[in-house]
Amino acid sequence: MSTVRFTVTKTEEESDQQGAQPENAKQEKEPGEKSLLIDSAPPTVVLIPPNKEENEATNNEDAGGKKRSVLVDTESGDVKGDHFALYEEDLQERPRVATLLSAMANYTNLPQGAKEHENEEEGAKKLKPAPKLSTIMGVYLPCVQNIFGVILFIRLTWIVGLAGIWESFMIVLLCCTTTLLTAISMSAIATNGVVPAGGSYFMISRALGPEFGGAVGILFYLGTTFASSMYILGAVEILLTYIANDMAIFKPFAGPEYKANLLNNMRVYGTVFLILMSSLVFIGVKYVNKFASLFLACVILSIVAIYAGVLKSAFLPPTVDVCMLGNRILKEPPQGICSNFTDVNQTEYSGLFHIYCSINQTMVENSTMISVNGTEVNSTDVSPTTPIITCDSYYAQNQLRTIQGIPGLAGGVITENSVNHYMDNGDILTSSSLDEVPVAPYEPKGTETWIVADITTTFTILLAIFFPSVTGIMAGSNRSGDLADAQRSIPKGTIGAVLTTSIVYLSTVVFFGACIDGALLRDKFGYSIGSDLTVSRLAWPSKWVILIGAFLSTVGAGLQSLTGAPRLMQAIAKDNIIPILSVFGRGKANGEPTWALLLTFCISLIGIAIADLDLVAPIITMFFLMCYMFVNLACALQTLLKTPSWRPRFKYYHWLLSFLGMTLCITLMFISSWYYALIALVIAAFIYKYIEYRGAEKEWGDGLRGLQLTTARYALLRLEDGPPHTKNWRPQLLILMKLDDELKPKHKQMLSFAQQLKAGKGFMLVSSVIEGNFMEKFPEAQAAEQEVQKAMNEYKIKGFHQVVVSKDVSHGIDVLLQSSGLGGLRHNTIILGWPNGWRQSPDPDAYRVFLNTIRAAGASHNAILVPKNVQLFPDRQDRIMEGTIDVWWVVHDGGLLMLLPFLLRQHKVWKNCKTRIFTVAQLEDNSIQMKKDLATFLYHLRIDAEIEVVEMDDSDISAYTYERTLMMEQRNEILQHLHLSKRESQREIGAMMDKLRESNTAVRNTTQNDGFDSVEMEARNEMTWTPAKLLESQKQYAEDEQSTSSPKKEKQKGGIKNLLDIKPHSMNVRRMHTAVKLNEVIVNRSHQAKLVILNLPGPPRGGNQQREANYMEFLEVLTEGLERVLMVRGGGREVITIYS
């Protein structure tokens, strides 16, 4: 059900009254302040249709971005008064109950301006409210008119003759049952709220969502458009075949042998009819509506004439002679004489005789047997004056007779017509009640008098041809805005119309089979009775009642289709769910869909070009069955989901009935024509995917969203049973993004990296924390979420986003780690960016958030991924043509290091890379056996990788390691004692580092003796601290801080002097030694790798600032000289298994 939006507009009286406010009221207003004083008269409320929601959205927000009610006139709304003083603030944003009820009472779903434009054309000075329609006039009769169509008059007798009474009854019963069940479902949906313009499209789209609604809406539009083609072709067929044969341009056209001429006539006249009818619709729909009553009267009068003719035939059947040769039905013979002679004395041969026989006055020289007056004689026995007559063998052997084509209810033909007589294309029409004398194959004469089948017929084909005659049940729901009580009228009128038309169809099937001879029933175009419409010869008092009535009714139905289809397309275009169709939402000033009418004309012209009604009808059947199927699905879905908004006033529905109706629709689709059904499904699927990919996003509270919520709830409840099995483990990512000053993600490359890990098809949540007060920063959080969403869309990431506001960033991350996800659908892996520039910052918070996040991830048993130098990682469009992903497996972390390269290689960026796994062994380990065990382990894991075991020797601690450790501890001591500003600290440390480079020669010589490359060590010793450099830096520091107080300077100097006495802690030296040695091995082996994955060491426990800074330095040393590094720490559980 669509959300109803309202807009308040002021009338001219209100504007005048407000303009006459007292002077003191004007003086009380401050500059820029809007007056809240208005006259006691309530504002005029105009309800905006749902398709204008988006246009009004931007006007319904105040300066702070806060939503305000569109029912409130903030410029003139009276919020003062004794009764509402307590709610004075609320009334600024929310409507009073009286205002809301007034808006609901004055609601109209008609486009604003359409009625006004019509009244201006008619010269009306005042807008007169349109009279509301009752159930009979507003729903019942329009549905009856749309359901009764061309098939009833020109094809139902033919269907009965071919399928027989029983199978025809079954065809009609199946179709009527389908429409009845659909009408019940539609009544429930239509009474669950107001249904504006769009009819079935609106109901389906708001019940199943924009994707399904758009797909089915387009199919329903195509069905309605092709229905106009079918009605026009039916009208042309009635005109040329049964009313005015002489109007045909291409002659002759009677019979299958001249079918091409018939189709050409249909194309020419169909195009003329389409142009005239489209022009009438373009001029004004009101003219079409004025003729609607006439067309409806013609339909009713024609049906009454059929029943009157059936009753009359019981005691006085009409005289309808049908000429039969043997058991074959013949076209109406020349002069209507079904005999060999034109007179009783048999002196003159008839035109039919001359067709089958030839007369020759010449004596035959050879002795042969010839036919003389139907008798086989020897030519030598015939005198020279006797004429020689040669006749067709079948004509000579079989009797020529006349039968009563319509024997009436008492004629006894019901038994013969009870069974089917399906035919193949080209079969001769016969009567099963008559006998024939078969003859041997020969070259026949008189074939032009035979009536043959023009198409192959089966139960399914006839079902597809008949089904369009039961469509039209949406006519009432399309007029919901014009009804006095739509909630009551739509169910009663629609179901009553379906029951009425079903009774008419079922009864006429029986009556046709009981009154008309089977051979005449199978004569589709009435060639045997002089190209008369078969049902017209049964009707009373005159056949012209049926001919004229059928012609006008088909024209009227065509006009209704040409009127409804453009409006349906306009409704789809205005919803903007298919951007390419937006141009068809425009029209004339009064709202008439001009462009949509032009499109409808072009598509209808395609149906006219097909020209064969029996080929157009199955196309319409598929489109309408698709539409009805989704109506039933929508009702069943809403009923089963039991959403609170599902409260239809029509109570006589059940989900089983809707499900049965949906099943019947699907069954009839594939029974009628499986290839047409597949084409319709492919079209619907294509439109669905197009809307999903390119269409505008809509939120209509549809049933599919409710189904998704219900399914998600069920799945989440099942996930609560316990953690997933190791085989089902996949990375559920929580990406912690840092925002810049413009609230945009700072390192978007992390999103690209996360997207490359999506081969695991896991859950993904992009989060960030804004530091500050929630009440003040909430608008910034909303803006940040929009920026994050844009970044996710840019990198085509399907997931969720969340931005929280917290007074402390670490606390906000803790909240995210605890609260993100729902139930069993929670993150298990965290992607965290490396804090670049932490060395240059004297503030420990530069890396403390990073360390706290690692600790929190470990406490919550989440794995953590830290991409270092993420800006160097490949983008999603990049292709790495060759290279390796190197995994350095130092500590077992549950197998995550093994799984990550496999997941990355599923993406097109990394799929050409090979995996190499390095593991570290000490001297006491058996490296050969380790390599064999690792190969076996990877084989069972089904992971292809090269294996290498690296042995680490117990070398002595180098001078470089000692110097690096000393430098680290000295830096910590300085930052602890020197409470410098950020700028001063960076300048101090930078000056020290520049001066340290002068003393690297001695250390370089020492490291050369230890076997290290001098160039590499030169780079490594750039940050080594010496007493000379410290004294110089102390002097510079003293000069810069002359303005500071003496006690503070003495404290700082004393702290720096203590640096000379620092000795590195032995544990720090050992850890630095490990980092240096591992880095040396990794750089040596993996310096050309495209990605290096290694274990992330655990952070120090507690909150000791020096130990935290040392840990960060160890990580820097460990990853020094590597381009792309991914540090991984497992969550404490196995994520990969060797078992199936």
PDB file of C-alpha atoms in Angstrom, residues 240-241 245 248 250-263 265 331-332 447-452 454 523 525-528 530-531:
ATOM      1  CA  LEU A 240     -15.230  -7.281 -44.767  1.00  0.00           C
ATOM      2  CA  THR A 241     -16.358 -10.866 -44.303  1.00  0.00           C
ATOM      3  CA  ASN A 245     -17.603  -7.926 -48.935  1.00  0.00           C
ATOM      4  CA  ALA A 248     -12.276  -5.599 -50.021  1.00  0.00           C
ATOM      5  CA  PHE A 250      -7.592  -7.515 -52.589  1.00  0.00           C
ATOM      6  CA  LYS A 251      -9.984 -10.032 -54.157  1.00  0.00           C
ATOM      7  CA  PRO A 252     -10.897 -12.817 -53.888  1.00  0.00           C
ATOM      8  CA  PHE A 253     -10.149 -13.459 -50.204  1.00  0.00           C
ATOM      9  CA  ALA A 254     -12.518 -16.293 -49.248  1.00  0.00           C
ATOM     10  CA  GLY A 255     -10.796 -19.574 -48.517  1.00  0.00           C
ATOM     11  CA  PRO A 256      -7.342 -20.675 -47.400  1.00  0.00           C
ATOM     12  CA  GLU A 257      -5.997 -20.441 -50.930  1.00  0.00           C
ATOM     13  CA  TYR A 258      -6.679 -16.706 -50.852  1.00  0.00           C
ATOM     14  CA  LYS A 259      -5.562 -16.128 -47.270  1.00  0.00           C
ATOM     15  CA  ALA A 260      -2.801 -13.762 -48.397  1.00  0.00           C
ATOM     16  CA  ASN A 261      -5.426 -11.451 -49.896  1.00  0.00           C
ATOM     17  CA  LEU A 262      -7.441 -11.629 -46.683  1.00  0.00           C
ATOM     18  CA  LEU A 263      -4.419 -10.690 -44.570  1.00  0.00           C
ATOM     19  CA  ASN A 265      -7.097  -6.478 -46.555  1.00  0.00           C
ATOM     20  CA  LYS A 331     -19.276 -23.293 -49.790  1.00  0.00           C
ATOM     21  CA  GLU A 332     -22.565 -21.712 -50.684  1.00  0.00           C
ATOM     22  CA  THR A 447     -11.740 -27.976 -54.807  1.00  0.00           C
ATOM     23  CA  GLU A 448     -12.675 -24.307 -54.750  1.00  0.00           C
ATOM     24  CA  THR A 449     -16.026 -25.293 -53.238  1.00  0.00           C
ATOM     25  CA  TRP A 450     -14.496 -27.231 -50.369  1.00  0.00           C
ATOM     26  CA  ILE A 451     -13.997 -25.650 -46.982  1.00  0.00           C
ATOM     27  CA  VAL A 452     -10.676 -26.572 -45.404  1.00  0.00           C
ATOM     28  CA  ASP A 454      -6.662 -22.840 -42.186  1.00  0.00           C
ATOM     29  CA  ASP A 523     -16.991 -23.275 -40.675  1.00  0.00           C
ATOM     30  CA  PHE A 525     -15.919 -17.705 -41.677  1.00  0.00           C
ATOM     31  CA  GLY A 526     -19.407 -18.970 -42.591  1.00  0.00           C
ATOM     32  CA  TYR A 527     -18.516 -19.722 -46.204  1.00  0.00           C
ATOM     33  CA  SER A 528     -21.220 -22.428 -46.381  1.00  0.00           C
ATOM     34  CA  GLY A 530     -22.838 -17.110 -47.858  1.00  0.00           C
ATOM     35  CA  SER A 531     -20.079 -15.663 -45.627  1.00  0.00           C
TER      36      SER A 531
END
